[in-house]
Coordinates of C-alpha atoms in Angstrom, one line a residue:
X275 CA 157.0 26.7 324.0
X276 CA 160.3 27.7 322.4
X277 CA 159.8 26.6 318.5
X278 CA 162.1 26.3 315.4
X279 CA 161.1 28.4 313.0
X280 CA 164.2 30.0 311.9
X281 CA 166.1 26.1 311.3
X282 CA 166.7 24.1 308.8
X283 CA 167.0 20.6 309.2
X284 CA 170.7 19.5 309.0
X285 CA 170.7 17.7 305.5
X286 CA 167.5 18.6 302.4
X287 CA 165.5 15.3 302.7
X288 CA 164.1 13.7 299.7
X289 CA 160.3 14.0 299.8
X290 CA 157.9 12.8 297.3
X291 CA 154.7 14.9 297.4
X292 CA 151.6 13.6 298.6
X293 CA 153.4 11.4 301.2
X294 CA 156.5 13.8 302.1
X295 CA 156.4 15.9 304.6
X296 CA 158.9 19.1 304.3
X297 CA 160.6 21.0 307.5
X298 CA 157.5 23.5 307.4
X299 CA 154.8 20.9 307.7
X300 CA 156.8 19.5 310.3
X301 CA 156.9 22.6 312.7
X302 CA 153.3 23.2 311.8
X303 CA 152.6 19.6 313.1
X304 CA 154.9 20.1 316.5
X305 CA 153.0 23.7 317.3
X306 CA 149.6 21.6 317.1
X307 CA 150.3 18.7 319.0
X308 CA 152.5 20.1 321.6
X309 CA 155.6 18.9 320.8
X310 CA 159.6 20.6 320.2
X311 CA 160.4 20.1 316.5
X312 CA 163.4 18.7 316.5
X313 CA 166.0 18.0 313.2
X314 CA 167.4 15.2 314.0
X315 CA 164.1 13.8 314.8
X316 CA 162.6 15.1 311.7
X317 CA 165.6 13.1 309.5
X318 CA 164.1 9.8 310.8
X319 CA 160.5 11.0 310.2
X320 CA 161.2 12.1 306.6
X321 CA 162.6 8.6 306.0
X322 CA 160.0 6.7 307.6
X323 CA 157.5 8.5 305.1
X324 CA 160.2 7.9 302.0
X325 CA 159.8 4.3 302.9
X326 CA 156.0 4.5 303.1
X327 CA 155.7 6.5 300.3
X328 CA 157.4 3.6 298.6
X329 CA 155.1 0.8 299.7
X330 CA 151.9 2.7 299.8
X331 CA 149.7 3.4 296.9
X332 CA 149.8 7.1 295.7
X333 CA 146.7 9.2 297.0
X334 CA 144.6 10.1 294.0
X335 CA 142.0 13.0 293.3
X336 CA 140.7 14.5 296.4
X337 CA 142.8 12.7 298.8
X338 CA 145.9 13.6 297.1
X339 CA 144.3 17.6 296.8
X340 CA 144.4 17.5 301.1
X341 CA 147.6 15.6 300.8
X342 CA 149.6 18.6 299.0
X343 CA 147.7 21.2 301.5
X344 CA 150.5 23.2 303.7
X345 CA 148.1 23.5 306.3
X346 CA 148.1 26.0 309.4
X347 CA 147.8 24.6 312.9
X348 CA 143.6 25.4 312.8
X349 CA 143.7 23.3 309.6
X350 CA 146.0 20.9 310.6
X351 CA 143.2 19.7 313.6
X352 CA 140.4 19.9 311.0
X353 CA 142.8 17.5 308.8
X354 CA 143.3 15.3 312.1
X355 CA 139.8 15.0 312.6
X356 CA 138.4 14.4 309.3
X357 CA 141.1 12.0 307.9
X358 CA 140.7 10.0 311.3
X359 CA 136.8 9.6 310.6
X360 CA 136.5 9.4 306.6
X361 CA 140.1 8.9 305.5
X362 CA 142.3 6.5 308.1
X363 CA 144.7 5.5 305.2
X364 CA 145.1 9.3 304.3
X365 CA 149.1 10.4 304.0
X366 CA 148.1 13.5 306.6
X367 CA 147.4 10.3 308.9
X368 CA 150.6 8.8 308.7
X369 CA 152.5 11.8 309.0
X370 CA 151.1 12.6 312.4
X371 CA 151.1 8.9 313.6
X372 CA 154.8 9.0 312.5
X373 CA 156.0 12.4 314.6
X374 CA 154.0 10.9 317.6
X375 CA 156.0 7.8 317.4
X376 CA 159.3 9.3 317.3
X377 CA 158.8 11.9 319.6
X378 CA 157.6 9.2 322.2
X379 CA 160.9 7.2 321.9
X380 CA 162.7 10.7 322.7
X381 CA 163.5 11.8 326.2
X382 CA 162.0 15.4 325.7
X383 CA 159.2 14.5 323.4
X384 CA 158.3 11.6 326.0
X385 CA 157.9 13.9 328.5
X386 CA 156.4 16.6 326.7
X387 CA 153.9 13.6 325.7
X388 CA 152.9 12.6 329.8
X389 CA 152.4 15.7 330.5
X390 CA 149.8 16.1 332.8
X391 CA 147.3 19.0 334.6
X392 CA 149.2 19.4 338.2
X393 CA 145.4 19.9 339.5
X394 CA 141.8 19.4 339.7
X395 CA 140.8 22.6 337.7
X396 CA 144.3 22.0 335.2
X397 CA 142.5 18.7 334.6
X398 CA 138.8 20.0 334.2
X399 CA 140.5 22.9 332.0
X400 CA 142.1 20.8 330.1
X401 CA 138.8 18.1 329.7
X402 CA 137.2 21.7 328.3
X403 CA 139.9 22.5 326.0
X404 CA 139.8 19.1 324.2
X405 CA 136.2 18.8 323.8
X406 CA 135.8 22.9 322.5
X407 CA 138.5 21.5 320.1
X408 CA 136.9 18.7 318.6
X409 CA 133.7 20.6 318.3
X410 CA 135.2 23.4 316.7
X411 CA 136.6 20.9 314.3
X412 CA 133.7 19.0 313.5
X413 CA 132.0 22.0 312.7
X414 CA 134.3 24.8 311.1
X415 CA 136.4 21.7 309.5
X416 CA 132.9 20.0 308.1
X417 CA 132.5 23.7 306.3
X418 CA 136.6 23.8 305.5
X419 CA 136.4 20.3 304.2
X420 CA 133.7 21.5 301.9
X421 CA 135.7 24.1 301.0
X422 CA 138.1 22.4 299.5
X423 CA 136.1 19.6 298.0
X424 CA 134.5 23.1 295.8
X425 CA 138.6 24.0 295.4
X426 CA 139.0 20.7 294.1
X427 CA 136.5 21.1 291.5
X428 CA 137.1 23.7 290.2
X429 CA 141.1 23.6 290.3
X430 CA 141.7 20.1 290.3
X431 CA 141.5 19.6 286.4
X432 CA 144.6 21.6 286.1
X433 CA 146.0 18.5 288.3
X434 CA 144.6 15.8 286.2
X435 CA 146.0 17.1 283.3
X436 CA 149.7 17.4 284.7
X437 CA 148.8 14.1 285.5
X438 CA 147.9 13.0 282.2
X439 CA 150.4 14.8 280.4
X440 CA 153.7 13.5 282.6
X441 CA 152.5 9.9 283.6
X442 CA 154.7 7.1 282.1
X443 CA 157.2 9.9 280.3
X444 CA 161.3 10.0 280.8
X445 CA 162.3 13.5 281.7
X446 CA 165.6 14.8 282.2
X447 CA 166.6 17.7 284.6
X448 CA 169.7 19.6 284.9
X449 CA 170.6 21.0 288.4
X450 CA 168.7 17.9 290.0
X451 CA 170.3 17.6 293.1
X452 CA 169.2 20.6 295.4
X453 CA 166.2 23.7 295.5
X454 CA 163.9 24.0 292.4
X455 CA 165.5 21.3 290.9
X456 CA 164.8 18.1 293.4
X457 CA 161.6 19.7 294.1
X458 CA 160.9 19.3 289.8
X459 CA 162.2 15.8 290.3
X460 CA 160.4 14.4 293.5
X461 CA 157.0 16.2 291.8
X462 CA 157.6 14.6 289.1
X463 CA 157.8 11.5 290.3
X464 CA 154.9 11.4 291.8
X465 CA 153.5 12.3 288.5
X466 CA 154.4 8.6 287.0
X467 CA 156.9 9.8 285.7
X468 CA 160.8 8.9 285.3
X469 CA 163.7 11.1 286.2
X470 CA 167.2 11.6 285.0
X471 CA 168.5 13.9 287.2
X472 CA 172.0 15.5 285.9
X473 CA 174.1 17.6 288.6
X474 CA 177.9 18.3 289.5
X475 CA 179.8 15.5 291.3
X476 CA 179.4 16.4 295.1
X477 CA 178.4 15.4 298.2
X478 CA 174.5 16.6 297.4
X479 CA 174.7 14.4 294.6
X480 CA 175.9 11.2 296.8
X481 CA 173.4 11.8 299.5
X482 CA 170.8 11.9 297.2
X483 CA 172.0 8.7 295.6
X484 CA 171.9 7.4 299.2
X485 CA 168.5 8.3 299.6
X486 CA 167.3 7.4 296.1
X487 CA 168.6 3.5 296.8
X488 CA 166.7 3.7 299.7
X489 CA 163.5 4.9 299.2
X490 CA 164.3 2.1 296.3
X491 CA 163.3 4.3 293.6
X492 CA 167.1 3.5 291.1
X493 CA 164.7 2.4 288.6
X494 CA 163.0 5.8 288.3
X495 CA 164.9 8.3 289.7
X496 CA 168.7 7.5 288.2
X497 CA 171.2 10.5 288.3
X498 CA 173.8 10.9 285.8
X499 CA 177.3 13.2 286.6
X500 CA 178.0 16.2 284.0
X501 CA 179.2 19.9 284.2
X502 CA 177.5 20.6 281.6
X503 CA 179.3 24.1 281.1
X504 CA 181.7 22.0 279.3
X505 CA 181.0 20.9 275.6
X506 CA 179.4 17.2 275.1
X507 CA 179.1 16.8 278.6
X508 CA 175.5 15.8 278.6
X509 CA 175.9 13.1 275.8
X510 CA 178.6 11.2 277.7
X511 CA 176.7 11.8 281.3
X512 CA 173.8 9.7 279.5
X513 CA 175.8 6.9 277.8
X514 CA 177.5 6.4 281.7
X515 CA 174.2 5.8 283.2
X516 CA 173.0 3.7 279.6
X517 CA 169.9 6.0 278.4
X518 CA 169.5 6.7 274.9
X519 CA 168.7 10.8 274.3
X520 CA 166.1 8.8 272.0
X521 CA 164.2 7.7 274.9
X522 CA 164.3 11.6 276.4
X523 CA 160.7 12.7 276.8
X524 CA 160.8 16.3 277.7
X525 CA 163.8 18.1 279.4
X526 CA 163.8 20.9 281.6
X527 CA 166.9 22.8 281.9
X528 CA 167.1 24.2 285.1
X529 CA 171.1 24.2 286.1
X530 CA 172.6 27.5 287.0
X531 CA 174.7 29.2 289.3
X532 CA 174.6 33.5 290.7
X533 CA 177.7 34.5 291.3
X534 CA 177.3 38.2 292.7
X535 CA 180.5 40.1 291.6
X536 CA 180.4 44.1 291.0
X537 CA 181.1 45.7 287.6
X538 CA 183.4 45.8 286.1
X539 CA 185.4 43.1 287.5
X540 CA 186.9 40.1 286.8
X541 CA 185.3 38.6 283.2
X542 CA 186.1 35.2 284.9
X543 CA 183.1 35.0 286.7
X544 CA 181.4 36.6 284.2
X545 CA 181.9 33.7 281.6
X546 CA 181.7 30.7 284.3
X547 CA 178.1 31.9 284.8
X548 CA 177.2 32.3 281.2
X549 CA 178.9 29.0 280.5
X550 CA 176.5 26.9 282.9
X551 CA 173.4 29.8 282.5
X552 CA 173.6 30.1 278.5
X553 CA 176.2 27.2 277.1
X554 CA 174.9 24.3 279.2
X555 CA 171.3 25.0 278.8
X556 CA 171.3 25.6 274.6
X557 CA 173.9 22.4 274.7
X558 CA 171.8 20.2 276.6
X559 CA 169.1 20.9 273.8
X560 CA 170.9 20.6 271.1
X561 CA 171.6 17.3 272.4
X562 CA 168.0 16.2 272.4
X563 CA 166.2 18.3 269.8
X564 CA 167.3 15.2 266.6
X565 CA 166.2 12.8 268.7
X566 CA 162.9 14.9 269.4
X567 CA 162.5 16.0 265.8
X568 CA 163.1 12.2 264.4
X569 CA 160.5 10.9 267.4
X570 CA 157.8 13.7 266.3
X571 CA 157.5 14.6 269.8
X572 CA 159.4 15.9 272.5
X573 CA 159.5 18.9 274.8
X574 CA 162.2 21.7 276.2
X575 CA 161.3 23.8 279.3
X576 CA 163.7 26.4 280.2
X577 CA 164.6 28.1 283.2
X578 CA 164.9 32.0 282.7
X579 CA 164.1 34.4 285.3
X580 CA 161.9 37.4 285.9
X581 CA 165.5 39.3 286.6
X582 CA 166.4 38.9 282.8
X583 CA 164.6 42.4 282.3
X584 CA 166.8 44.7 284.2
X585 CA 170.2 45.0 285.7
X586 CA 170.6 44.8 288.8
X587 CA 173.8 45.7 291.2
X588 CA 176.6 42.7 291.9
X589 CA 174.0 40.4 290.2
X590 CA 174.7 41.6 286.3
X591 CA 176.1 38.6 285.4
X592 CA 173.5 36.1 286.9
X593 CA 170.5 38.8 284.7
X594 CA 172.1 39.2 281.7
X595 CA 173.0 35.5 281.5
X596 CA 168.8 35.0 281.7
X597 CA 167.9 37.9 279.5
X598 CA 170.4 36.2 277.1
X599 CA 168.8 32.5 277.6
X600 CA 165.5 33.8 277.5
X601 CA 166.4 35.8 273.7
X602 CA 167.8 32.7 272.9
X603 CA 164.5 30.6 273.3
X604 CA 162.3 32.9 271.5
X605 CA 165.1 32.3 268.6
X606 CA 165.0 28.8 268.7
X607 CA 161.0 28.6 268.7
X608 CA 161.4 30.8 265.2
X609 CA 164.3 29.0 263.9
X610 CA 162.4 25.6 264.5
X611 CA 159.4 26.9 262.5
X612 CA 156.0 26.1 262.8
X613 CA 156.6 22.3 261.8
X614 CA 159.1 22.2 264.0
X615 CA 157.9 23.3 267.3
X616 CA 154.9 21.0 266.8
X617 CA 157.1 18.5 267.4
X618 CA 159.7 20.2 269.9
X619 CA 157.0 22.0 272.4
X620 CA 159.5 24.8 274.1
X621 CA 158.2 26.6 277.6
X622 CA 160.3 29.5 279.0
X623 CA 159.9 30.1 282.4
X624 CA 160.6 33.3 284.7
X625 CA 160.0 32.9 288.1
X626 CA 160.6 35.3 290.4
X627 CA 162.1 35.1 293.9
X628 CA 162.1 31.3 294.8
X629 CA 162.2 30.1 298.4
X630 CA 165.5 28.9 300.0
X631 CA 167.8 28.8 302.8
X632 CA 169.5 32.4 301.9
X633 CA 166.2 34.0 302.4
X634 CA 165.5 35.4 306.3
X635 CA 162.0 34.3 307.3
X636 CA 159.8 37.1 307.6
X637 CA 161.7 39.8 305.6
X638 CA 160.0 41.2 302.6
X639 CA 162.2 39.0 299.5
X640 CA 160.3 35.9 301.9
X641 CA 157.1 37.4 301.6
X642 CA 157.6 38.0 297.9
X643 CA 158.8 34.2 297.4
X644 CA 157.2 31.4 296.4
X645 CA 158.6 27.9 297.8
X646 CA 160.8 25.4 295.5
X647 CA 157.7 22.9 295.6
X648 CA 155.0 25.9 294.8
X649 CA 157.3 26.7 291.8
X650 CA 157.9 23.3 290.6
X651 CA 154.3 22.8 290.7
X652 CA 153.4 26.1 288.7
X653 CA 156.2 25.0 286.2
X654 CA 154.8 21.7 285.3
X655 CA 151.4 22.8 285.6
X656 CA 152.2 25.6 282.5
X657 CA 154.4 22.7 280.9
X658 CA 151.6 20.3 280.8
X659 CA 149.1 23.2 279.6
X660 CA 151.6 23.4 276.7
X661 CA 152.1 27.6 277.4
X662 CA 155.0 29.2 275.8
X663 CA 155.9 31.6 278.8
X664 CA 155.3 31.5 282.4
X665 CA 155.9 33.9 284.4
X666 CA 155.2 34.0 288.3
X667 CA 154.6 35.0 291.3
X668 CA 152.1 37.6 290.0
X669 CA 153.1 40.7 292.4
X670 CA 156.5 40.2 291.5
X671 CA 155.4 39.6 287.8
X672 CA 153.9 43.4 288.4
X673 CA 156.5 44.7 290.0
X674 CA 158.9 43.7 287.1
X675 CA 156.7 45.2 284.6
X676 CA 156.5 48.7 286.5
X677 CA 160.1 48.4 286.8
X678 CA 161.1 47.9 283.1
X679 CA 158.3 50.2 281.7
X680 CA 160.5 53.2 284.0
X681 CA 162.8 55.1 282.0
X682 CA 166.3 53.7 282.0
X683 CA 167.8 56.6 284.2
X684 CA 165.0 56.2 287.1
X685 CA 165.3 52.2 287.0
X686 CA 169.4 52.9 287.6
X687 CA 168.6 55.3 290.9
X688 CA 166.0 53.2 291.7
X689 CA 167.9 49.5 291.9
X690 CA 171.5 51.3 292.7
X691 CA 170.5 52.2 296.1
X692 CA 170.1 48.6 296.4
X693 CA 173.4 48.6 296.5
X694 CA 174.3 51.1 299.1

């Protein structure tokens, strides 16, 4: 069977984790049960679970642990299996229950559904296949399952205390709308907490308005319109939508754009991406830092990047504008002072390669990537673990550190045949 893998479905989706399910997942789920993944088809199954995610209570400790999993199609049967016999409210059930149903009301998935052995021995085949199946997954899931549950103990504190630490707080997030930044949002939602999402008028930002009222999640998930490269921007974004910077938990300033332009060239691009990179970012915090200082409490997490320790060809503007941010945040925790950063709590982040659309499946920048959602969990994870610095994926992490610790000369030869 023909699949996918190289699509992407035609619009992002809002998914809430733990009850999403995102275009991987989905494929995953068509390869196991037979079935052609389809985007269109996938649009209306990503709704139905934005509705049920909605309505349904949020899956908690170990049911939420299998809920997150990005299962392979082995694991995806020893899921089936298990969540049909211990767990029949489980997310992973709904999700399957929900492809069958739409694919059954489609021509192709309807027939890919009836399906059936032409002969005696297809059909006694076929009766083998099934039952070697469930065996195998009553047995190597029963030891997978146990597996996890031992995972779960050991790892899942980490998830308690993100928990813990984000339930019931207001957090505000530049750059809301698409990549790292819905997948901070939608994760954080399913934290407990509330979102103001900030992002560029556009249509990203209407359809996710669109899909905000109807998942029916306006009361915790409101977005506010800025370009927050220009001065003041943020403070009138949140007196249009009505919140008080007062009532601003933690923000995490995540908005930035890569424009790749060789040097030396036009200082126009140059400045726009420092503007949204450096400006924005220290703007948005000075915005909120009184209103943290007078609370006693408050916390800024900033995203840098692992590229802010070297050049790198027609992408000079996009490193120095982190290297600068990232100098910038160390300043701030100094000029803050002890006193002050118990009350303003700063985490700089610097991921590596994240992820997205631009990246081909397969190639070595994809193996070397970690996905939006992955990221967005290791962010909030160091955030709620109070560190000062995270830095991740832990290859790349290594491979930065080689590469800066190279004399300047050798890292020059090294990254300029990049561009050739």
């Amino acid at each position: 069977m023909k699949t996918m893998t190289g699509t992407q479905p035609p619009t992002p989706r809002l998914i809430i984790p733990g009850w999403g399910m995102n275009w991987e997942q989905y494929q995953t789920a068509c390869r196991y049960l037979g079935l052609h993944p389809d985007p269109g088809l996938y649009d209306q199954i990503a709704r139905y679970l934005l509705h049920a995610a909605a309505s349904q209570p949020v899956p908690t400790g170990f049911a939420r642990w299998l809920a997150a999993r990005q299962p392979g199609k082995l694991r995806l049967g020893f899921l089936d299996l298990w969540t049909r016999l211990l767990m029949p409210s489980h997310p992973w059930r709904f999700r399957l229950n929900a492809i069958l149903a739409v694919h059954e009301c489609d021509p192709r998935g309807c027939r890919e559904m009836l399906a059936q052995p032409t002969s005696r021995l297809g059909a006694w085949l076929s009766f083998f296949r099934i039952g070697s199946a469930t065996l195998l997954n009553l047995t190597l899931g029963g030891v997978w399952l146990g597996g996890q549950a031992c995972a779960y103990a050991i790892l899942g504190r980490a998830q308690q205390r993100e928990r813990a630490h984000f339930d019931g707080q207001t957090v505000l997030i530049t750059g809301a709308t698409r990549g790292l930044g819905l997948a901070l949002a939608v994760r954080l939602l399913a934290l407990g907490a509330q979102v103001v999402g900030v992002a560029r008028a556009g249509a990203g930002l209407d359809a996710l308005r669109c899909q905000i009222a109807e998942a029916g999640l306006q009361q915790r998930f409101r977005l506010a319109t800025a370009d927050i490269s220009l001065p003041g921007a943020i403070t009138a974004a949140l007196a249009e939508i009505g919140v008080d910077a007062a009532h601003i938990d933690a923000a995490i300033l995540n908005a930035g754009i890569k424009e790749e332009v060789a040097l030396p060239g036009t200082t126009g691009t140059l400045r726009r991406v420092f503007e949204v990179n450096v400006f924005g970012a220290m703007d948005t915090a000075a915005t909120l830092i009184p209103a943290f200082q007078t609370r006693g409490s408050g916390q800024l997490i900033f995203i840098s990047s692992l590229g802010r320790w070297h050049g790198m060809p027609v992408s000079g503007s996009y490193n120095a504008s982190k290297a600068a941010l990232s100098l910038l945040v160390e300043s701030l925790a100094m000029d803050l002072g002890e006193s002050g950063r118990k009350a303003v709590r700063i985490t700089s982040i610097e991921p590596g390669l994240i992820r997205t659309g631009m990246i081909m499946a397969g190639s070595l920048q994809d193996r070397l990537a970690v996905s939006a959602e992955e990221a967005a969990a290791r962010i909030l994870r160091c955030a709620a673990a109070n560190r000062r610095i995270c830095r991740f994926p832990l290859l790349f992490t290594l491979m930065t550190t080689t590469l800066a610790c190279l004399p300047q000369g050798v890292r020059i030869k090294l990254l300029g045949r990049i561009k050739d």
